[in-house]
PDB file of C-alpha atoms in Angstrom:
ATOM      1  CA  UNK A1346     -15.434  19.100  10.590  1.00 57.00           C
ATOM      2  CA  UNK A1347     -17.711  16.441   8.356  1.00 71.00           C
ATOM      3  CA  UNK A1348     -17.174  12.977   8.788  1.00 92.00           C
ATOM      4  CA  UNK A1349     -17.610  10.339   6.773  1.00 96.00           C
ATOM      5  CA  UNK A1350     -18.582   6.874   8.292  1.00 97.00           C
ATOM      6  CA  UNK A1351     -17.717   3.459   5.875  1.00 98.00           C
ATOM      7  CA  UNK A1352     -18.138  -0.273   7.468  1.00 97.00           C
ATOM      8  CA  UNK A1353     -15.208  -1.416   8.678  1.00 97.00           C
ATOM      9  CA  UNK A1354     -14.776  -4.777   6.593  1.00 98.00           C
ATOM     10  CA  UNK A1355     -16.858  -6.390   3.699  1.00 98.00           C
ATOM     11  CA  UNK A1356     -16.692  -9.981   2.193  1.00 98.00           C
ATOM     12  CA  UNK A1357     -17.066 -10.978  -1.395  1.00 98.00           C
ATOM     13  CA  UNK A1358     -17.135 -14.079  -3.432  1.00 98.00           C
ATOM     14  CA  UNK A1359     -14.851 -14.445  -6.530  1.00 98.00           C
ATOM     15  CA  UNK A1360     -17.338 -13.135  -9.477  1.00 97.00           C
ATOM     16  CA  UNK A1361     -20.175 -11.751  -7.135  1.00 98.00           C
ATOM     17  CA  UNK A1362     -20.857  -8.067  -6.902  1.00 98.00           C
ATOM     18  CA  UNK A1363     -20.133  -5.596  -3.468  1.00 98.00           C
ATOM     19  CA  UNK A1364     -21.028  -2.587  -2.596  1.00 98.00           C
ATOM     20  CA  UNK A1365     -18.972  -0.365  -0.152  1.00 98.00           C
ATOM     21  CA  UNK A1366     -20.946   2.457   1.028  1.00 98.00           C
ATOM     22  CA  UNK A1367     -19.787   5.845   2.592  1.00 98.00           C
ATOM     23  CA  UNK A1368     -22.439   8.067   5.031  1.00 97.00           C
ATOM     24  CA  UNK A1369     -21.859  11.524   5.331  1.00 96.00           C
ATOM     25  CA  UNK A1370     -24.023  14.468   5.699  1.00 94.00           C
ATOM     26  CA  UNK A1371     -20.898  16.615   3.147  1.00 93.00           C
ATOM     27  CA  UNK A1372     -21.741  14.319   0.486  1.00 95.00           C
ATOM     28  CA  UNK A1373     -25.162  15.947   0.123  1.00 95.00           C
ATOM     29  CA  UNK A1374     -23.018  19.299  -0.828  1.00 93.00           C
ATOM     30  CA  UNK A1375     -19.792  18.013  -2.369  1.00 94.00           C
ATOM     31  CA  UNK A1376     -18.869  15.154  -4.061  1.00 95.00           C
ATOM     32  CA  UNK A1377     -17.002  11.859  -3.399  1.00 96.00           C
ATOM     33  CA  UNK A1378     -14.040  10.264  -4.087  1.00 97.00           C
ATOM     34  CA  UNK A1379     -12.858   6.596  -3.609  1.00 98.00           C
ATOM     35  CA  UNK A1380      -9.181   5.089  -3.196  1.00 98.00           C
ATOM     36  CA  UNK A1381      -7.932   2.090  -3.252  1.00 98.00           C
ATOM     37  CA  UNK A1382      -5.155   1.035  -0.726  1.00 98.00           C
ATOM     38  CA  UNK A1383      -3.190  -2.422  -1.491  1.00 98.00           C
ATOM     39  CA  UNK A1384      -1.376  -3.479   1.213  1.00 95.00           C
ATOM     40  CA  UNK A1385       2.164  -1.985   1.579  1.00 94.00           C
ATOM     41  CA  UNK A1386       1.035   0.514  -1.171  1.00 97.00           C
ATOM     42  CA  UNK A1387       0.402   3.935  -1.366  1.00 98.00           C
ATOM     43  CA  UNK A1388      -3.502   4.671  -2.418  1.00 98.00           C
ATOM     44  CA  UNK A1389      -5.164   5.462  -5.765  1.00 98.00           C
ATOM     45  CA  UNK A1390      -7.730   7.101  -6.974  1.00 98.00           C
ATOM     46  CA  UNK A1391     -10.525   4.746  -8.140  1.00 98.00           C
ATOM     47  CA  UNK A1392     -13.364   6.643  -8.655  1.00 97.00           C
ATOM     48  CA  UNK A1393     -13.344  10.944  -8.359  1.00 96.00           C
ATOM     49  CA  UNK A1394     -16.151  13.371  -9.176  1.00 92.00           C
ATOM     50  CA  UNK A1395     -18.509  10.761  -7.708  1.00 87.00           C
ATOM     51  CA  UNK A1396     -18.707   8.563 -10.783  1.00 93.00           C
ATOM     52  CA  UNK A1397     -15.729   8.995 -12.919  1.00 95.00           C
ATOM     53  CA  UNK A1398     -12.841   6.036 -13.524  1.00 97.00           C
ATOM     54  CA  UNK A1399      -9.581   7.333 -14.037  1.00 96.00           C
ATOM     55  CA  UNK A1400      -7.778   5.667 -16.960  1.00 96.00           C
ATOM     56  CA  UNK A1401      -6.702   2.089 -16.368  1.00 96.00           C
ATOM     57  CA  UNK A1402      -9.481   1.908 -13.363  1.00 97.00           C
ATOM     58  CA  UNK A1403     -11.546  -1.544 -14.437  1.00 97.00           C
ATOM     59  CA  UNK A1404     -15.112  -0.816 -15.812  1.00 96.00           C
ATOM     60  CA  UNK A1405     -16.260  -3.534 -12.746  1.00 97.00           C
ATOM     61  CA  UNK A1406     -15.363  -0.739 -10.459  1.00 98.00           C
ATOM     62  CA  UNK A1407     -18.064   1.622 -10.656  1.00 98.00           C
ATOM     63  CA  UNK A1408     -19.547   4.748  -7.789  1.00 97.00           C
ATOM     64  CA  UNK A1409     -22.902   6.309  -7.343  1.00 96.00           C
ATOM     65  CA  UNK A1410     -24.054   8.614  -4.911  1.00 95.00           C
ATOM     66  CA  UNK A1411     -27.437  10.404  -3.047  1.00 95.00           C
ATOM     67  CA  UNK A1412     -28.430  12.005  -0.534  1.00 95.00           C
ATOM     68  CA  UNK A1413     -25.606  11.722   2.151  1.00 96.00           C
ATOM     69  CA  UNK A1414     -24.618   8.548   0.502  1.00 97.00           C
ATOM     70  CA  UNK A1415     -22.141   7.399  -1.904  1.00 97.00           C
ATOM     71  CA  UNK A1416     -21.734   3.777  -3.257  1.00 98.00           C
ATOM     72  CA  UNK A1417     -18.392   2.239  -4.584  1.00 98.00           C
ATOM     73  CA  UNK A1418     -19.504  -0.944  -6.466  1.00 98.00           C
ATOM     74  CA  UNK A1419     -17.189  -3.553  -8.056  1.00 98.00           C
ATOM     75  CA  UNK A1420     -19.380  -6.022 -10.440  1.00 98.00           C
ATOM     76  CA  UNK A1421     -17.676  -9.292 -11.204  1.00 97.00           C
ATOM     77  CA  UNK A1422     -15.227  -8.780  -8.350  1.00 98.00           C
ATOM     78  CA  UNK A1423     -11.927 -10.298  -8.555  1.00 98.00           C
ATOM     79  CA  UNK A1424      -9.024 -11.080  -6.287  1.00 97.00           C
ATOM     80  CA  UNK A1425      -6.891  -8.357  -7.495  1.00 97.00           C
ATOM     81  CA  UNK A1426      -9.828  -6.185  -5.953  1.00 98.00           C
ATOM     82  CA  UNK A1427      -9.095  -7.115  -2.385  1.00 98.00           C
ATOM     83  CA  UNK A1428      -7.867  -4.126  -0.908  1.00 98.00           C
ATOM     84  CA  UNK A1429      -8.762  -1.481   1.913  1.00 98.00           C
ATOM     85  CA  UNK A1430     -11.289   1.384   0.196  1.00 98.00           C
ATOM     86  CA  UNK A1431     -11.668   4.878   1.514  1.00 98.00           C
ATOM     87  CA  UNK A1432     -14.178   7.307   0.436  1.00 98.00           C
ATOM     88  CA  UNK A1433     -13.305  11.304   0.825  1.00 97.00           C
ATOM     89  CA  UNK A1434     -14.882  14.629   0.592  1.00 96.00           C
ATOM     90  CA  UNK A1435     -14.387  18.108   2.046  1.00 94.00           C
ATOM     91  CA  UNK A1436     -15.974  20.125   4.860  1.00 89.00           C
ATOM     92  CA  UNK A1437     -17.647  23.417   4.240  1.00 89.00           C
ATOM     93  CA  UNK A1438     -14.550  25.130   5.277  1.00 89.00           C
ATOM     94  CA  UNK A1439     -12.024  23.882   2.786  1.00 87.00           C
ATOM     95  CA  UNK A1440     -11.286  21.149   5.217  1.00 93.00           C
ATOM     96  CA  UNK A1441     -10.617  17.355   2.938  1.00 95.00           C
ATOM     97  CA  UNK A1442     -12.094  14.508   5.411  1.00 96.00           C
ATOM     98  CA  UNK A1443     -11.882  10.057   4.665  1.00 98.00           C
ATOM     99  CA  UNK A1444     -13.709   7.996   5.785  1.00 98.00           C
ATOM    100  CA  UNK A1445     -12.642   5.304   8.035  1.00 97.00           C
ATOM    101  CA  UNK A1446     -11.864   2.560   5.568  1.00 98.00           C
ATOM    102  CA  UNK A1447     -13.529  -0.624   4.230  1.00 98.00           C
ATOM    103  CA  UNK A1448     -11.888  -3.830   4.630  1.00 98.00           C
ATOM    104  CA  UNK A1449     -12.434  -5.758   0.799  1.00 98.00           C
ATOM    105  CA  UNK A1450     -11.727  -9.168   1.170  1.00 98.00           C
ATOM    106  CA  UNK A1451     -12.621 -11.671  -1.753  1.00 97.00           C
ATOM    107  CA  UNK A1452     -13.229 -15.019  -1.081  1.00 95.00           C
TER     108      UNK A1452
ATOM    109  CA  UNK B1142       3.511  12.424 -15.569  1.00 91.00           C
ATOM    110  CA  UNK B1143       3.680  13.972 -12.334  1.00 95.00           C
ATOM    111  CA  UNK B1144       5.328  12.051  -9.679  1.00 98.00           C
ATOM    112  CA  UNK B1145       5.710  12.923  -5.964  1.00 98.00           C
ATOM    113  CA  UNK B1146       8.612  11.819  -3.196  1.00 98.00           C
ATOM    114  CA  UNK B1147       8.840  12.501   0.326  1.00 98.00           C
ATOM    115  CA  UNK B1148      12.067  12.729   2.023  1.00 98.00           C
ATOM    116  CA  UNK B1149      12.885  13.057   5.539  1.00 97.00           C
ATOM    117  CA  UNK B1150      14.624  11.730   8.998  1.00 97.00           C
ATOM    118  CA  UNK B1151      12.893   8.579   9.762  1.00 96.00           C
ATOM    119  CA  UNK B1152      13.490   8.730  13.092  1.00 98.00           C
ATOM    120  CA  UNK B1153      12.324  12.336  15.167  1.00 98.00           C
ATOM    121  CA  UNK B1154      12.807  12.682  19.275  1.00 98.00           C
ATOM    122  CA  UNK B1155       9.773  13.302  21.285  1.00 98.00           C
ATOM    123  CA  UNK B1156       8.949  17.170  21.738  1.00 98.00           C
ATOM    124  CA  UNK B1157      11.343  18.083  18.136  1.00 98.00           C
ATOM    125  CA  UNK B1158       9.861  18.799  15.006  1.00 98.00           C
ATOM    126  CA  UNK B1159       9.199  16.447  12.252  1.00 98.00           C
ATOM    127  CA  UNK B1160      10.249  17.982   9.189  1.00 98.00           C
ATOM    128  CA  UNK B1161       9.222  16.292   5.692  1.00 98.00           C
ATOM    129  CA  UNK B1162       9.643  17.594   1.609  1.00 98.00           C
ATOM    130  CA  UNK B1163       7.834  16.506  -0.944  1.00 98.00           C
ATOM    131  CA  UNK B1164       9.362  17.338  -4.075  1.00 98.00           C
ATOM    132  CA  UNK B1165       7.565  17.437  -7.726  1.00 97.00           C
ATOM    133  CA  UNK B1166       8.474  16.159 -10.981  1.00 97.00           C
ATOM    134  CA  UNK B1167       6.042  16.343 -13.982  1.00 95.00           C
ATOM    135  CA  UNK B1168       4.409  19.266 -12.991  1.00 92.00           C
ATOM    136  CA  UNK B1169       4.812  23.083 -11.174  1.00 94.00           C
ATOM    137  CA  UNK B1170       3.925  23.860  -7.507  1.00 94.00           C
ATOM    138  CA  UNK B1171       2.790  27.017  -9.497  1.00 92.00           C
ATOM    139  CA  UNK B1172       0.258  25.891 -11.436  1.00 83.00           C
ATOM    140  CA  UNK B1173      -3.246  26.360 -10.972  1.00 78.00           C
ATOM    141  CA  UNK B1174      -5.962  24.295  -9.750  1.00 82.00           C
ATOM    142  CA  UNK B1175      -3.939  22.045  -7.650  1.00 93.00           C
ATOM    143  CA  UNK B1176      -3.737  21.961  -3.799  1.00 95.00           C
ATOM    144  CA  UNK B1177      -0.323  20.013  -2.604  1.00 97.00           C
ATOM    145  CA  UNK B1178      -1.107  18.013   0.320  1.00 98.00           C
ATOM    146  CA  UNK B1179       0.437  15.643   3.274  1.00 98.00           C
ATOM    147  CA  UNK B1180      -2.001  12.853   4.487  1.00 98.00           C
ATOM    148  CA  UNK B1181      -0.223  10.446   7.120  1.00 98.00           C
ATOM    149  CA  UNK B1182      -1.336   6.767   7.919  1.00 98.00           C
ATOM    150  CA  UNK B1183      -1.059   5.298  11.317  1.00 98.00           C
ATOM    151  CA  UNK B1184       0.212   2.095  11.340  1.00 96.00           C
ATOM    152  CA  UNK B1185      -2.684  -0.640  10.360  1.00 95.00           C
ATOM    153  CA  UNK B1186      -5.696   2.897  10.352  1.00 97.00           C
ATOM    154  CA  UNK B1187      -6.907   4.916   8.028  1.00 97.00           C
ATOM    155  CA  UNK B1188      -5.865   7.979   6.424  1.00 98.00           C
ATOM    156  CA  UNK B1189      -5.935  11.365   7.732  1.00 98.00           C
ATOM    157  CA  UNK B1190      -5.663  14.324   5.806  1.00 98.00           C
ATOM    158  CA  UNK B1191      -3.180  16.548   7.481  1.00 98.00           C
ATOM    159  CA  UNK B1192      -3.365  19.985   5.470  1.00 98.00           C
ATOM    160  CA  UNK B1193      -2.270  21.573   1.754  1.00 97.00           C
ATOM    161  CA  UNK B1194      -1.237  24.746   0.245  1.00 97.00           C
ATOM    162  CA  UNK B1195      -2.761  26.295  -3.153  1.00 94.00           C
ATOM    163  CA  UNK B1196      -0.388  27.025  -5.957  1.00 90.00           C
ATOM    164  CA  UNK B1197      -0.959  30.819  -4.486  1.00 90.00           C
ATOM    165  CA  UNK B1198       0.484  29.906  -0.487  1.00 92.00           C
ATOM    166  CA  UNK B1199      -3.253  29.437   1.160  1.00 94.00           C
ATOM    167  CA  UNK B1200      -2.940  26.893   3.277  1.00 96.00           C
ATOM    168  CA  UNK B1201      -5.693  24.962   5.193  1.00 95.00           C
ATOM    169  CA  UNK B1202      -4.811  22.511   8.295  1.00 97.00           C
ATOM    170  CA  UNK B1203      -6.455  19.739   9.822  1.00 96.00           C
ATOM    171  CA  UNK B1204      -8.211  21.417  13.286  1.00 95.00           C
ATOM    172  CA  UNK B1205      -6.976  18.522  15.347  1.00 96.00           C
ATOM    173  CA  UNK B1206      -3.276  19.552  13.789  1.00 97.00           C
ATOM    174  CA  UNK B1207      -3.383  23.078  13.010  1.00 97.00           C
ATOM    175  CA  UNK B1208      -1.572  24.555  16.567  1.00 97.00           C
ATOM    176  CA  UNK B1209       1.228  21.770  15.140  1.00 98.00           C
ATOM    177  CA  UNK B1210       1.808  21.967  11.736  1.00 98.00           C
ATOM    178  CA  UNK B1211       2.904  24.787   8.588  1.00 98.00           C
ATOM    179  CA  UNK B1212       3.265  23.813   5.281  1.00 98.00           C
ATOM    180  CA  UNK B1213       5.190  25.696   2.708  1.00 97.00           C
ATOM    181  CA  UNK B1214       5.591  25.788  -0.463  1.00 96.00           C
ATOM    182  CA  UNK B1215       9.325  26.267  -2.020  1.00 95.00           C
ATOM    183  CA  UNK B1216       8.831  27.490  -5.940  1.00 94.00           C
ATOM    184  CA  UNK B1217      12.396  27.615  -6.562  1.00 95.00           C
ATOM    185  CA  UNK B1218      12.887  24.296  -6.153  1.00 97.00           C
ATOM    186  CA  UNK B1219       9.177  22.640  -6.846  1.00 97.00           C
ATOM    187  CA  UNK B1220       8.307  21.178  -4.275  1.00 98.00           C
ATOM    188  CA  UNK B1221       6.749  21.507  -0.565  1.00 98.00           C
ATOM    189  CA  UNK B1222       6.879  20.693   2.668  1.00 98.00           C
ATOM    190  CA  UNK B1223       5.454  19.780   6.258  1.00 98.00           C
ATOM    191  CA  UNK B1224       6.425  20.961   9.741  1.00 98.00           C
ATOM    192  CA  UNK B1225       4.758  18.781  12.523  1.00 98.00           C
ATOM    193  CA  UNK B1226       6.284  20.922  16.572  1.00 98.00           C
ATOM    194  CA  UNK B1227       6.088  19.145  19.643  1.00 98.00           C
ATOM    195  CA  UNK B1228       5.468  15.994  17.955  1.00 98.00           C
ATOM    196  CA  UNK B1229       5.064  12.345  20.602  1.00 98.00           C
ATOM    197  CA  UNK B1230       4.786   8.800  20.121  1.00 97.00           C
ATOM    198  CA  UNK B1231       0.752   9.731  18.181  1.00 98.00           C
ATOM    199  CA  UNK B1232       2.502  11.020  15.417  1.00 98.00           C
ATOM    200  CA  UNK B1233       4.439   8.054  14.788  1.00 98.00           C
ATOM    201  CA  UNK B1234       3.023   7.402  10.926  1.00 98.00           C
ATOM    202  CA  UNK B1235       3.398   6.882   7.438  1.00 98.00           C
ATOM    203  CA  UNK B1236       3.475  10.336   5.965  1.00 98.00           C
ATOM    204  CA  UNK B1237       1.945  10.437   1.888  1.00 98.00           C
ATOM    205  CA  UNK B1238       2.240  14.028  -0.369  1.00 98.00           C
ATOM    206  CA  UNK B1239      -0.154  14.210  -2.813  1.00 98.00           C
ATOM    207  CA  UNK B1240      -2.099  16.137  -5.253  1.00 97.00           C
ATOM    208  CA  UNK B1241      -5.431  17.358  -5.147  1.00 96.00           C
ATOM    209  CA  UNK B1242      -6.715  17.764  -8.106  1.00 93.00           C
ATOM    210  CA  UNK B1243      -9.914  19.924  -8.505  1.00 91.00           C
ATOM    211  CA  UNK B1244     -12.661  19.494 -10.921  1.00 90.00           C
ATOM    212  CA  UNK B1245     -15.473  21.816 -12.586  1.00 87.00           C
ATOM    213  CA  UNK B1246     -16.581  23.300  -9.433  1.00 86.00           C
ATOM    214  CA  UNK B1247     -14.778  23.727  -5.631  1.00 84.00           C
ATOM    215  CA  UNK B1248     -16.982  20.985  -4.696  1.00 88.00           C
ATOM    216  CA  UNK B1249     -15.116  18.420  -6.974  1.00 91.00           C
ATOM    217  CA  UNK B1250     -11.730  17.420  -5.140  1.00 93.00           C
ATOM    218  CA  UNK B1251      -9.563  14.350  -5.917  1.00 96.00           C
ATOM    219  CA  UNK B1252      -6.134  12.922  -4.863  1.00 98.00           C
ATOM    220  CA  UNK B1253      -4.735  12.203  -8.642  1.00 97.00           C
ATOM    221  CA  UNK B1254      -1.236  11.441  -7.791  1.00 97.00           C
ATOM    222  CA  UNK B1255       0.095   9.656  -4.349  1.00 98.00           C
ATOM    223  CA  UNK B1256       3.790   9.376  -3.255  1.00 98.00           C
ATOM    224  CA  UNK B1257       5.186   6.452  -1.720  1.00 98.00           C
ATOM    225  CA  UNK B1258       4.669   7.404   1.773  1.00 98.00           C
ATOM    226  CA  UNK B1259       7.577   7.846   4.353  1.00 98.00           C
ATOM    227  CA  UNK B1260       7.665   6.106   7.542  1.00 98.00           C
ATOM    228  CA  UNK B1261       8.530   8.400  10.203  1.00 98.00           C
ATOM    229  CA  UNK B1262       8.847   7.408  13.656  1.00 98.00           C
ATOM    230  CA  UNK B1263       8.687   9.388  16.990  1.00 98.00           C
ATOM    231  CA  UNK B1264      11.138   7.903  19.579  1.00 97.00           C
ATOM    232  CA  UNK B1265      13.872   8.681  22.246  1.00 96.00           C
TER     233      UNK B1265
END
């Protein structure tokens, strides 16, 4: 099955920008989506159809994507943003596939 | 709005089967364009995708899982379910349903609605 490979942990300061990136050779076929995980929550979606906010996302939290690379970026971050992030796509078989998990923690 | 809620014994014996139900407000098991899912959560990891079922009963499984684990889909009552055999101490997890929603083409899949998660845990 694909996999999809994310840093482990990233560090912000209050009001800077961050990029969490996701590596994946599906992404070149299929596209990404990125959830946000608050400790002791269940995820949400954050970003789907590689670019797209769901309502009542923030406009700071924005994604990109090329190649076998996708981008979550959060401009202006804040401390409500510190989270775990996890990027996810599917296989050529149907299969759904996350990556590891980034670490967000905003100094 | 569509809302999702596991239920299930928290507590499962090594070699039994874990059996979880997710059951659906806001929406139909029926409808179209939706594939009902379990994910599970090891305890401080990531997430791992476990399997789902289509509105029409196609189901597709993790391969690491797939010898373990059927999931069904119970119109009657709207909702669906997971069946983990032979489960051990590895299974041990936080267990999500969710839906995955898909876009304008097959390619375009997203997780639009989460439950809380159910902690199950695998123990003698």
């Amino acid at each position: 099955s694909a996999e999809l490979t994310q840093d482990p942990s990233v560090s912000v300061a209050l009001g800077q920008t961050v990029r969490i990136t996701c590596h994946g050779d599906s992404l070149r076929s299929y596209y990404v989506s990125w959830y946000q995980q608050k400790s002791g929550q269940a995820p949400r979606v954050v970003i789907h159809s590689k670019t797209k906010r769901p309502s009542g996302i923030p406009d700071r939290l924005s994604g990109s994507s090329s190649g076998n690379t996708a981008s979550l970026t959060i401009t202006g971050a804040q401390a409500e943003d510190e989270a775990d992030y996890y990027c996810s796509s599917r296989d050529r078989s149907g299969n759904r596939v996350f990556g590891g998990g980034t670490k967000l923690t905003v100094l | 709005q569509v809302q999702l809620q596991e239920s299930g014994p928290g507590l499962v014996k090594p070699s039994q089967t874990l059996s979880l139900t997710c059951a659906v407000s806001g929406d139909s098991v029926s409808s179209g364009n939706y594939y009902w899912t379990w994910i599970r959560q090891h305890p401080g990891k990531g997430l791992e995708w476990i399997g789902n079922i289509f509105h029409s009963g196609t189901t597709f499984y993790n391969p690491s899982l797939k010898s373990r684990v059927t999931i069904l889909l119970d119109r009657s009552k709207n909702k669906f379910s997971l069946n983990l055999t032979s489960v051990t101490a590895a299974d041990s997890a936080r267990y999500f349903c969710a839906r995955d929603q898909t876009g304008d083409w097959v390619g375009d899949r997203w997780f639009d609605t989460w439950g809380q998660g159910t902690l199950v845990t695998v123990s003698s």
